[in-house]
Short mmCIF file of C-alpha atoms and ligand atoms in Angstrom, two decimals:
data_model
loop_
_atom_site.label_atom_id
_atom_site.label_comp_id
_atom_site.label_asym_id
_atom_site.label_seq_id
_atom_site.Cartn_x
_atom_site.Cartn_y
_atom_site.Cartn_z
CA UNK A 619 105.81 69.49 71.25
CA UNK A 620 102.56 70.80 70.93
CA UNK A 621 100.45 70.96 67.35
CA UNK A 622 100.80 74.89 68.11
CA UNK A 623 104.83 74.01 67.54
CA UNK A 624 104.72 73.53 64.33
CA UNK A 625 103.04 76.72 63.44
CA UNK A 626 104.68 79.87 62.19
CA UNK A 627 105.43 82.67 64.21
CA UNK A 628 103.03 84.53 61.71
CA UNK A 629 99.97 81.82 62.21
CA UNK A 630 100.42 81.77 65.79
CA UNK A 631 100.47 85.80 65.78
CA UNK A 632 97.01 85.48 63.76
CA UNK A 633 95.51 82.87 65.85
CA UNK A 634 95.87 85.24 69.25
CA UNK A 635 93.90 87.37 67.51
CA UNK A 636 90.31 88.10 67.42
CA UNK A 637 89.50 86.90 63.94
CA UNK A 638 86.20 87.44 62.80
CA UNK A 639 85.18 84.52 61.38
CA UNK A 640 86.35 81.67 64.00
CA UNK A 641 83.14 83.18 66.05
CA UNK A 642 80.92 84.15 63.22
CA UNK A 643 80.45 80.60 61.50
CA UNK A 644 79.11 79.27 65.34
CA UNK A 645 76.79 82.30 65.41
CA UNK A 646 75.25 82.41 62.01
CA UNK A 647 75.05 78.24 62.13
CA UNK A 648 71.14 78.58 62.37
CA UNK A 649 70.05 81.22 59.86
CA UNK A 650 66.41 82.31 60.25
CA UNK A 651 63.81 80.43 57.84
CA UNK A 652 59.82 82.04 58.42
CA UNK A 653 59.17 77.92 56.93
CA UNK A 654 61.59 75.67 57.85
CA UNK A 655 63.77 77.94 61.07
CA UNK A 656 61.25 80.21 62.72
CA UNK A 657 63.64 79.83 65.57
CA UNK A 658 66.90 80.49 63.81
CA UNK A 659 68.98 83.97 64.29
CA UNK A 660 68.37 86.74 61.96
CA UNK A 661 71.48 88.23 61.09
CA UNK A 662 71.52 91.85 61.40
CA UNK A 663 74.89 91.92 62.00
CA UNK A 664 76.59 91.63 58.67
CA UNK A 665 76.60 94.20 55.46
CA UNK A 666 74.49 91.71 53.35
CA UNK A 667 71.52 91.94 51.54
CA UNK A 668 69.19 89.95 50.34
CA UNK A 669 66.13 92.16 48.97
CA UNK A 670 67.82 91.66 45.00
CA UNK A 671 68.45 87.77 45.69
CA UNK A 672 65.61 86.43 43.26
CA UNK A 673 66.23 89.34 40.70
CA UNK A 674 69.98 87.75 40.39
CA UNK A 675 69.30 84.23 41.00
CA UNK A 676 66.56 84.67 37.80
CA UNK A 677 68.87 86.77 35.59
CA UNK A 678 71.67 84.42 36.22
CA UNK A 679 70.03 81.43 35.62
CA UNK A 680 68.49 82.49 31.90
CA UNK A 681 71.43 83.89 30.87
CA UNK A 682 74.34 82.02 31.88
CA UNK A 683 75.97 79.19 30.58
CA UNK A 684 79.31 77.53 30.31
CA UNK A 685 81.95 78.29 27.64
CA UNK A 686 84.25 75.39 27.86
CA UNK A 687 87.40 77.58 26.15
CA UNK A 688 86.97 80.56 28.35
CA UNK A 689 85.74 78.51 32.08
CA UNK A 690 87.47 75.91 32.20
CA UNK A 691 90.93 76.65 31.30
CA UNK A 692 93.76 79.40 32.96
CA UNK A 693 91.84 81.77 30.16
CA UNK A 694 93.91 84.82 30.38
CA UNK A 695 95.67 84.24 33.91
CA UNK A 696 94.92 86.20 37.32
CA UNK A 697 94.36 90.01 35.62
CA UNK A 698 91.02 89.29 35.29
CA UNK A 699 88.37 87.89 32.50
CA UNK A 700 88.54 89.69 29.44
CA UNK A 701 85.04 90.02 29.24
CA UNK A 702 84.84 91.19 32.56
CA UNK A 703 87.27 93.84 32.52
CA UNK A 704 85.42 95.02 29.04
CA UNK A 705 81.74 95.24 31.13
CA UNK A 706 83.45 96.49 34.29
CA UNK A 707 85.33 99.03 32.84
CA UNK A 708 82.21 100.15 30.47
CA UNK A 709 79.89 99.65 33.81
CA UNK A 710 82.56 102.27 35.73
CA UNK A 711 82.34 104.82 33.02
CA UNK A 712 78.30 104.66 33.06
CA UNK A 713 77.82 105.21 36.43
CA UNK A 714 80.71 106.55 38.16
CA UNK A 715 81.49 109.38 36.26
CA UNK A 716 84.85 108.90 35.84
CA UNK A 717 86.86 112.00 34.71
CA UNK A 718 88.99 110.20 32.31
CA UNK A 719 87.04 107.07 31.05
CA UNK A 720 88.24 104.08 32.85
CA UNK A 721 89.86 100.73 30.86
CA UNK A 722 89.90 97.54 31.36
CA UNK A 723 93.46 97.26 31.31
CA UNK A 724 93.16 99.56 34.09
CA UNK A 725 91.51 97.20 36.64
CA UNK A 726 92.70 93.86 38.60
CA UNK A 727 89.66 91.81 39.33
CA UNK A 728 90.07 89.49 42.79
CA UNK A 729 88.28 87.41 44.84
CA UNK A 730 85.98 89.76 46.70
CA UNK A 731 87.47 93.39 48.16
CA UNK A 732 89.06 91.64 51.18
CA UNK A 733 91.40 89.91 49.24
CA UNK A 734 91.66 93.05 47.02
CA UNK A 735 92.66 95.04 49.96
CA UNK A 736 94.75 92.58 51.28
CA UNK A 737 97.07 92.45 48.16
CA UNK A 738 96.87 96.08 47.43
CA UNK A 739 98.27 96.49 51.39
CA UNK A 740 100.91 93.75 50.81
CA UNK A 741 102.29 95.51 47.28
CA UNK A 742 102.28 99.23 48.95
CA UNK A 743 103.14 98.44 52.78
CA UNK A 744 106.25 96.69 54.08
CA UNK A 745 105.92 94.58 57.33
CA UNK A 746 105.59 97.27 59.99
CA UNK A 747 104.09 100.12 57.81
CA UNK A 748 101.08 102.19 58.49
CA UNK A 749 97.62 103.11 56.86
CA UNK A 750 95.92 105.73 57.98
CA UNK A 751 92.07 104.94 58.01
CA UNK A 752 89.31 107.01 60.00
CA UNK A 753 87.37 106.41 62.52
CA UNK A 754 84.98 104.83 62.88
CA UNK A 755 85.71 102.36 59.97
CA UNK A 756 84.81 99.00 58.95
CA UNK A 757 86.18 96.46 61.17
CA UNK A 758 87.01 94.45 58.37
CA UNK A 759 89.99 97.01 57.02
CA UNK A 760 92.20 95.16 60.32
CA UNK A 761 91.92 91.53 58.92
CA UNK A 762 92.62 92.32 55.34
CA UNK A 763 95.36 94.85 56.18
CA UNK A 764 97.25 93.42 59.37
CA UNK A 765 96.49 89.96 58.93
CA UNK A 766 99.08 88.51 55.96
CA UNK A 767 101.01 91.68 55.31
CA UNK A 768 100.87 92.23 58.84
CA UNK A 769 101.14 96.26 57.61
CA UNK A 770 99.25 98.35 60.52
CA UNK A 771 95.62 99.99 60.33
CA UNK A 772 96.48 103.42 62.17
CA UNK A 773 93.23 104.75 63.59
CA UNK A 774 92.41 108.44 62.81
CA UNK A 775 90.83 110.10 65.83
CA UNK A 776 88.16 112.77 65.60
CA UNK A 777 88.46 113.46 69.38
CA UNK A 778 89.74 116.94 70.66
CA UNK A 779 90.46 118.50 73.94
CA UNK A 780 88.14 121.25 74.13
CA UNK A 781 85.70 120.62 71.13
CA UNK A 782 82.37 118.50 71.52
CA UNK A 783 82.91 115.13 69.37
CA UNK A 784 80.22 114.93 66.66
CA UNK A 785 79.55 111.64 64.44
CA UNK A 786 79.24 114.10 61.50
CA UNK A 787 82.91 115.43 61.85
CA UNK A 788 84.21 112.51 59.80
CA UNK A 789 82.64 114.35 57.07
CA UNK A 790 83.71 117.86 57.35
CA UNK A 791 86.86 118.56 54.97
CA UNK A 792 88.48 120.81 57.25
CA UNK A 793 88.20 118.84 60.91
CA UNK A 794 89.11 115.44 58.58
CA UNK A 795 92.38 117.17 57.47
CA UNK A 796 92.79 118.56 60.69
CA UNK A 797 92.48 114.98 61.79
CA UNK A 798 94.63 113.47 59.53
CA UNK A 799 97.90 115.82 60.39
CA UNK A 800 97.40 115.39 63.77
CA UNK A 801 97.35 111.23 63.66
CA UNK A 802 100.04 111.96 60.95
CA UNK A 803 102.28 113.98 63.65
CA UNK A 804 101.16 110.97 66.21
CA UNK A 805 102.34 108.16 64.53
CA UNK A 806 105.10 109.54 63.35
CA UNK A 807 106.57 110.30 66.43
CA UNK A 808 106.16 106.60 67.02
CA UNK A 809 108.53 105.58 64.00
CA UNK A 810 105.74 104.26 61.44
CA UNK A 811 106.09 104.79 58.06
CA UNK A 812 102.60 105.81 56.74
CA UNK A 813 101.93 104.69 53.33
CA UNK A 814 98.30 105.75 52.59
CA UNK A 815 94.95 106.79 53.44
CA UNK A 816 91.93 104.35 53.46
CA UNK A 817 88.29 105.86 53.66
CA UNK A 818 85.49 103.79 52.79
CA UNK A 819 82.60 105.98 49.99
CA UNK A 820 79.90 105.75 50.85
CA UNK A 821 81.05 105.29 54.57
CA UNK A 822 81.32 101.95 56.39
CA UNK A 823 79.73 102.13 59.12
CA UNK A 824 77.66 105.51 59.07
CA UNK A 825 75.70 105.20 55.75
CA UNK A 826 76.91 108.82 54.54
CA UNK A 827 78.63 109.88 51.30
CA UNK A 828 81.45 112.43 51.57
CA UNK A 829 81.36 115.56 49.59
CA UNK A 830 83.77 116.29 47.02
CA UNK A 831 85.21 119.73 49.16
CA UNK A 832 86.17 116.36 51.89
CA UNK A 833 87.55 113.98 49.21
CA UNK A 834 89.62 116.80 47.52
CA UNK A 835 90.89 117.89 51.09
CA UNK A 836 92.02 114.14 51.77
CA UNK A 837 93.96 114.14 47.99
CA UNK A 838 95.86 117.19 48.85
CA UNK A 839 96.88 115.98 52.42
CA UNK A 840 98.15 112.44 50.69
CA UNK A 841 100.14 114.11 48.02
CA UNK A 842 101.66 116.47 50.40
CA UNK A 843 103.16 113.35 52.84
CA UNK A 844 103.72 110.86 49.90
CA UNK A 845 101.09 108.85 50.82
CA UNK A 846 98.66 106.95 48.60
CA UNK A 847 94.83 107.48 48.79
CA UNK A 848 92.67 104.38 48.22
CA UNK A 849 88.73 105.08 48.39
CA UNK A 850 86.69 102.07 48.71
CA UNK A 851 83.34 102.43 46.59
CA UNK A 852 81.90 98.93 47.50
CA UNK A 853 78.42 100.62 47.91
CA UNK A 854 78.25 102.62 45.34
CA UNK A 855 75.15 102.22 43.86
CA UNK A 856 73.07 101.43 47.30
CA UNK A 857 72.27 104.47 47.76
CA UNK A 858 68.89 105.46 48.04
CA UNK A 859 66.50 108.46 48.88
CA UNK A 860 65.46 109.45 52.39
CA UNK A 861 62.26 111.28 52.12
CA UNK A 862 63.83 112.58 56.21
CA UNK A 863 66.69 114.34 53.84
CA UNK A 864 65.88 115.18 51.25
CA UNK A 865 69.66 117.64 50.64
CA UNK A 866 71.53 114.13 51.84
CA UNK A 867 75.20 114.34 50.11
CA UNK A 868 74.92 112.58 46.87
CA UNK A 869 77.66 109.23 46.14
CA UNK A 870 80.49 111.13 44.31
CA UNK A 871 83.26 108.95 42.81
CA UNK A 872 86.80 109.63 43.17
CA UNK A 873 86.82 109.00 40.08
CA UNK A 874 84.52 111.65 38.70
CA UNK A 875 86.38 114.36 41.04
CA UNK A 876 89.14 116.05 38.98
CA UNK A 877 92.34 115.59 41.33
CA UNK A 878 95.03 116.45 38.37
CA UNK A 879 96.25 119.43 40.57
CA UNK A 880 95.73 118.32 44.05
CA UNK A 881 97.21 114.40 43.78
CA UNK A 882 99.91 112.57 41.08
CA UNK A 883 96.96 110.14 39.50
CA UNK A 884 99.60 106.87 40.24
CA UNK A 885 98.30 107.43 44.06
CA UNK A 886 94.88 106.86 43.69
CA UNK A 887 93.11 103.68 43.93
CA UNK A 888 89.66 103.17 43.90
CA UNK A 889 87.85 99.49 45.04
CA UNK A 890 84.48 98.17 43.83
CA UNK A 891 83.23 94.65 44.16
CA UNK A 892 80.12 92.76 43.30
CA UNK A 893 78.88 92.03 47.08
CA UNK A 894 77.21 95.08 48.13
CA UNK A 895 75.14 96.73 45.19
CA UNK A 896 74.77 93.14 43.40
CA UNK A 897 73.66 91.56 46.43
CA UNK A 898 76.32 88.90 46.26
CA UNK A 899 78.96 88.08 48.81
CA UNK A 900 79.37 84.95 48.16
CA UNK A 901 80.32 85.35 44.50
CA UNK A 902 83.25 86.69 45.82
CA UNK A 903 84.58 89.08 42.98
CA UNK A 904 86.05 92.43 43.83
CA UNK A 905 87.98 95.26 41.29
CA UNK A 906 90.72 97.67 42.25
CA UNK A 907 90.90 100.80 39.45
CA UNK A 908 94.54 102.25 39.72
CA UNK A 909 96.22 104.15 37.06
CA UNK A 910 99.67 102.69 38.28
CA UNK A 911 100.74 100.44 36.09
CA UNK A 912 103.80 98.74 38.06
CA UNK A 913 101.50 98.26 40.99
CA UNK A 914 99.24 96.83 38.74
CA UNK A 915 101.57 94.10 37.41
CA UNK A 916 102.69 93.90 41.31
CA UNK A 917 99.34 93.31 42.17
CA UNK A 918 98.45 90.30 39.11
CA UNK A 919 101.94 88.67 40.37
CA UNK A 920 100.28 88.14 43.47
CA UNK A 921 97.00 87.53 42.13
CA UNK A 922 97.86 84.21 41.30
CA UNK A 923 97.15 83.07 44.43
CA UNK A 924 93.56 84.45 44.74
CA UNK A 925 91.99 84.74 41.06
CA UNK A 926 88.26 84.16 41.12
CA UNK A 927 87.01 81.27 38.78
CA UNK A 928 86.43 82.94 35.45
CA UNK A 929 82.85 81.00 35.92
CA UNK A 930 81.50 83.46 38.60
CA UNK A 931 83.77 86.67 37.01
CA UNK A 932 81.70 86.00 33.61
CA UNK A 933 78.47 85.55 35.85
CA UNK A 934 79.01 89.28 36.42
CA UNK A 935 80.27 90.67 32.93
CA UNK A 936 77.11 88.75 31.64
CA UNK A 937 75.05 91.01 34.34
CA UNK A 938 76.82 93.98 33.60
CA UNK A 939 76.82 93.92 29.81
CA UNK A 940 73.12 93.45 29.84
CA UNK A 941 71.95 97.46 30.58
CA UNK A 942 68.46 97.31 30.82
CA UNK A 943 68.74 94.96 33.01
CA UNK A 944 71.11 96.35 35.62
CA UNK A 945 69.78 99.96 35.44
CA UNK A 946 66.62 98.18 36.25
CA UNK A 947 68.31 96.29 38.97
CA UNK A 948 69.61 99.07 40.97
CA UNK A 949 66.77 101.08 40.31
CA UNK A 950 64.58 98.82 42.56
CA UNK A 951 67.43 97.74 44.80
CA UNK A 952 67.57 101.18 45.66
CA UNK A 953 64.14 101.61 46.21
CA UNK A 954 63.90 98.82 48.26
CA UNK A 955 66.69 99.99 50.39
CA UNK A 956 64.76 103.74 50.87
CA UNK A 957 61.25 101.41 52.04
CA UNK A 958 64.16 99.18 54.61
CA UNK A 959 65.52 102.26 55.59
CA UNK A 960 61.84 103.72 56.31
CA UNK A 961 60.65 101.16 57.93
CA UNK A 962 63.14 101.03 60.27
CA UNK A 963 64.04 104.26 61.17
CA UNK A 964 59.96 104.18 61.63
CA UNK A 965 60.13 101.54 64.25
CA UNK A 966 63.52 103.11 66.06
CA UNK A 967 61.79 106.81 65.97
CA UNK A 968 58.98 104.81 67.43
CA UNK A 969 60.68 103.94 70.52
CA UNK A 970 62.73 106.82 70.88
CA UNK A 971 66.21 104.90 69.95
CA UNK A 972 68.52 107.42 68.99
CA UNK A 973 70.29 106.93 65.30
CA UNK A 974 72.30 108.84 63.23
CA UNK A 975 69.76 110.46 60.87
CA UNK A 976 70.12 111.40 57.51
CA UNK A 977 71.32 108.14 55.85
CA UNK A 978 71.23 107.97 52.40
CA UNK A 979 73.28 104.39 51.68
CA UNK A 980 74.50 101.34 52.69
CA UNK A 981 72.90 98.82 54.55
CA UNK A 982 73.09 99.25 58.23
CA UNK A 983 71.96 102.62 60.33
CA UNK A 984 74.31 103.45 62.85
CA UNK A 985 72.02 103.06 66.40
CA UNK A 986 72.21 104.01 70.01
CA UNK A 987 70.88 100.98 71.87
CA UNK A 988 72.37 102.32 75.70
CA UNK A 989 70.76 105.48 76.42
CA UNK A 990 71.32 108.04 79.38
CA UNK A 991 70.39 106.22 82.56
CA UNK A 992 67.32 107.77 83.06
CA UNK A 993 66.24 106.20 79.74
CA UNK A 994 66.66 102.68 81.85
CA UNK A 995 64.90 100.48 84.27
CA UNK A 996 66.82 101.44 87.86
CA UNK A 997 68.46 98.60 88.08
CA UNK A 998 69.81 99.09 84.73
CA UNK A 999 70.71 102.78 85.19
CA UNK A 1000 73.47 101.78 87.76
CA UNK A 1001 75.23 99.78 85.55
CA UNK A 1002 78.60 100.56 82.84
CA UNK A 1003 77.91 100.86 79.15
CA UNK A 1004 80.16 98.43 78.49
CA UNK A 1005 78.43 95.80 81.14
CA UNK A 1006 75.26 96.59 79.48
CA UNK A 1007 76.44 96.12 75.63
CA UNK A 1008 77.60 92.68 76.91
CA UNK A 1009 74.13 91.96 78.50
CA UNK A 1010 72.05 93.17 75.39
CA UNK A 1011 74.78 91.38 72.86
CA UNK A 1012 73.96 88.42 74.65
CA UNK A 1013 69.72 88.93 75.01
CA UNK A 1014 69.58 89.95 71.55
CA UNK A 1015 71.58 86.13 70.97
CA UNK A 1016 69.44 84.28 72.96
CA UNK A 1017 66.22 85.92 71.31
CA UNK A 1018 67.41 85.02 67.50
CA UNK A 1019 69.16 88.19 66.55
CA UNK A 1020 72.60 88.96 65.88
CA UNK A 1021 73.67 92.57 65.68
CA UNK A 1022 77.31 94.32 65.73
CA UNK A 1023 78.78 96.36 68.71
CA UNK A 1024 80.28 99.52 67.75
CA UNK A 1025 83.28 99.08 69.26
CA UNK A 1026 84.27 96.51 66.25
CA UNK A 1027 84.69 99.49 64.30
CA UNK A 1028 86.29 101.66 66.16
CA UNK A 1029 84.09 104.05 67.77
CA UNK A 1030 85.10 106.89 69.66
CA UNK A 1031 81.55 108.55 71.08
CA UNK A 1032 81.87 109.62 74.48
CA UNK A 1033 78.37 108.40 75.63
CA UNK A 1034 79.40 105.09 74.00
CA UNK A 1035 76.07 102.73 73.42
CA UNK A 1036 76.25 102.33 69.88
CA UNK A 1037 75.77 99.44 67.21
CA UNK A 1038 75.94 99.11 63.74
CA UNK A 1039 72.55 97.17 62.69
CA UNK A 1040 71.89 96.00 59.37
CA UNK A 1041 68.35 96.75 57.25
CA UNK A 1042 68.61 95.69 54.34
CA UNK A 1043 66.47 91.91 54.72
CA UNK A 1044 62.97 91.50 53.74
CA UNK A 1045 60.27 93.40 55.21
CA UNK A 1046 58.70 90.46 57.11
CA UNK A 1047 61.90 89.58 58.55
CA UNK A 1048 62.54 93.27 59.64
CA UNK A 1049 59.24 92.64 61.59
CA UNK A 1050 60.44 89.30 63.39
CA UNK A 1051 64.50 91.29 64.13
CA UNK A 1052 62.40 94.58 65.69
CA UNK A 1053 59.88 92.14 67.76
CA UNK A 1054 63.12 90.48 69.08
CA UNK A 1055 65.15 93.61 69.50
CA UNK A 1056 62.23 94.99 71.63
CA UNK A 1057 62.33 91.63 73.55
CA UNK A 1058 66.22 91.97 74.23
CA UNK A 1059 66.32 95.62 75.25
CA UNK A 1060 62.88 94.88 77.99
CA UNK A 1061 65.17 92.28 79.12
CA UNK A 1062 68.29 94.31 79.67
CA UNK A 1063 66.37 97.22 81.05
CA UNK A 1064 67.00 99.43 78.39
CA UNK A 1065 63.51 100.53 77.57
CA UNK A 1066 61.76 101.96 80.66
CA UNK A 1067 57.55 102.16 79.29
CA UNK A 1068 55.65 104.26 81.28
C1 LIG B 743 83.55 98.94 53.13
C2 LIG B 743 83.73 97.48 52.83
N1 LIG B 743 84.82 97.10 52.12
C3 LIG B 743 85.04 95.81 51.81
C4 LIG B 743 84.17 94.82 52.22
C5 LIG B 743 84.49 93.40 51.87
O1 LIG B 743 83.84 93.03 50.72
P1 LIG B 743 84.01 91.63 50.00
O2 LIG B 743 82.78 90.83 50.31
O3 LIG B 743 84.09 91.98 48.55
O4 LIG B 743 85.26 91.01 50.51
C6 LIG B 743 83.03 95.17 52.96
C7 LIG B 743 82.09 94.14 53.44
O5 LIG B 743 81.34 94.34 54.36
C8 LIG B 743 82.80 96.54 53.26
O6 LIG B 743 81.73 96.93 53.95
#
């Protein structure tokens, strides 16, 4: 017998696949240092950000300490800290707008939004089922959906015989419901049952928010097939201005969008987590808001198995409590993000990259790297998109830089050539990542200089 043998049919399923992580921890082994690892890889190919590290680090540090009663006992079980779900709940109804004021008995706090999604999917899906997500979407949705409920992520295509395909599509209310029947009508004639709707708001990957006319068209269409609508708000407050557009769709909530006609309120679910606008992945805390209460207590049975520490879920209610401070906080996160944003976009119009303009949060700008072949060296323009995206993937490696091929998240552009690349590090760094970008697309022929 082989090791393998003794594996579940489940594992073994898993382990065929291509799991993010098993190649990530090799490539991100050698972070960049300016002191100590001039010659390590920048990562521009994750949704973190570091520009609010010291801000947190600081704030953390003065104001946190341990409270032996509350830390280092089961405190209140796997619902959540009850100081946590107090600042969360206030934090939600400050800033999101929430028609109805949110509660804390209303939220289930977990161990970043992956596991949040992944229990969500395992207490609405059965084995088998479907969720209806998008494209292009965050290539993370797969893992936390397929991988332990082993539920489906059902790609919505925005490709049409007969009508150009435009990026901006997945924002128009009418072509997204349009969308959404005919995947609907697809994968139903393929025997999935299709239990919800997943969009990510502000969108993951194209750094847009979607206006209420879209989110109100997306309620109606769940209600109508049964389905539940989950909207994941993870970057809520990194948004930021873009001086380029200046009538950029503002973040809108679900929350703050009064569905009471269009949707029963038990269907809606709306994500947040700390690792986005906080600047901190690793703390690994994530909230789902749902006015259902059995899928709540479905949820916290399940929770048991992925609680954060009540150490790092206070970290946050201590941050969030303190209002000066975190108004301040975002304030200059998002300003930092605009100057990111600006000085990249700066360097791409520079060099005549193609991007999706008009971002207005996020971290990453949504980039064409492979241009027509006249854009190319000749001995570049002969050869396939996809042999090229290898090539670059592979320069922009071997220079130090580590960016994400659109295909991960499920892009459907004819002309193909596009990456997901993230901003949001500090300005010096930016400088290094764009010298070795510039190195990487010489080297690949994909910047012919006259
Ligand atoms: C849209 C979206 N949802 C969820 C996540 C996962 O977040 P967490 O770090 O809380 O697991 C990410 C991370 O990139 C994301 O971009």
């Amino acid at each position: 017998m082989q090791p393998k043998d003794y594996l579940s049919a489940r594992a073994l399923e898993n382990l065929s696949r291509e799991v993010n992580w098993r190649d990530l921890r090799k490539t991100l082994s050698k972070p960049y240092d300016s002191v100590t690892r001039p010659d390590g890889r920048i990562n521009l190919g994750l949704a973190e950000s570091t520009l609010m590290h010291q801000e947190l680090a600081t704030h953390i540090k003065a104001n946190f300490e341990i409270d032996l009663a509350a830390h280092l006992t089961y405190g209140s079980g796997p619902n959540g800290s009850p100081l946590l779900l107090q600042a969360l709940s206030r934090f939600i109804n400050r800033r999101f707008g929430p028609v109805i004021p949110v509660t804390g008995d209303e939220l289930i706090i977990s161990s970043g939004l992956a596991a949040a999604i992944d229990c969500l999917t395992w207490n609405i899906c059965d084995e088998g089922d479907g969720i209806l997500v998008p494209q292009p979407f965050y290539a993370g949705f797969i893992t936390d959906i397929e991988l332990r409920s082993r539920a489906r992520v059902l790609p919505v295509s925005y490709r049409r015989k007969g009508r150009p395909y435009h990026l901006l599509d997945a924002f128009d209310p009418e072509i997204t419901h349009q969308a959404l029947q005919d995947a609907l009508e697809k994968y139903d004639r393929s025997g999935v049952k299709i239990r919800a709707v997943l969009i990510s708001n502000p969108h993951n990957p194209l750094g847009r928010c979607h206006s209420t006319r879209t989110l109100q068209e997306i309620a109606r269409f769940c209600q109508l097939h049964e389905m539940h609508l989950i909207s994941d708000e993870i970057y809520a407050n990194s948004t930021f201005r873009n001086p380029s557009c200046l009538d950029a769709e503002p973040f809108r909530s679900l929350l703050s969008i009064d569905l009471a006609s269009l949707i029963h309120p038990e269907r809606v679910h709306v994500l947040y987590g700390m690792s986005k606008d906080f600047c901190a992945n690793g703390l690994r805390l994530g909230a789902v808001h749902t006015r259902n209460a059995a899928l709540r207590e479905a949820m916290a049975t399940l929770n048991i198995f992925s609680w954060p520490a009540y150490v790092t879920q206070d970290m946050w209610a201590r941050i969030l409590l303190d209002e000066p401070f975190i108004e301040k906080f975002i304030g200059l996160n998002q300003d930092r993000l605009a100057n990111c944003y600006t000085t990249f976009t700066s360097f791409l119009d520079k060099y005549e990259i193609p991007y999706l303009p008009g971002g207005n949060a996020g971290f990453f700008i949504w980039t064409r790297l492979i241009r027509e072949p006249a854009t190319r060296t000749p001995e570049a323009a002969h050869k396939s998109v996809l042999s090229l995206k290898e090539e670059l993937l592979g320069a922009c490696l071997s220079n130090g830089l580590f960016i994400r091929d659109g295909a991960k998240y499920f892009d459907e552009a004819p002309e193909g050539g596009w990456f997901r690349i993230t901003f949001t590090v500090d300005e010096h760094i930016l400088e290094v990542a764009t010298t070795r970008l510039l190195k990487s697309l010489r080297e690949t022929g994909l910047l012919c200089e006259s």
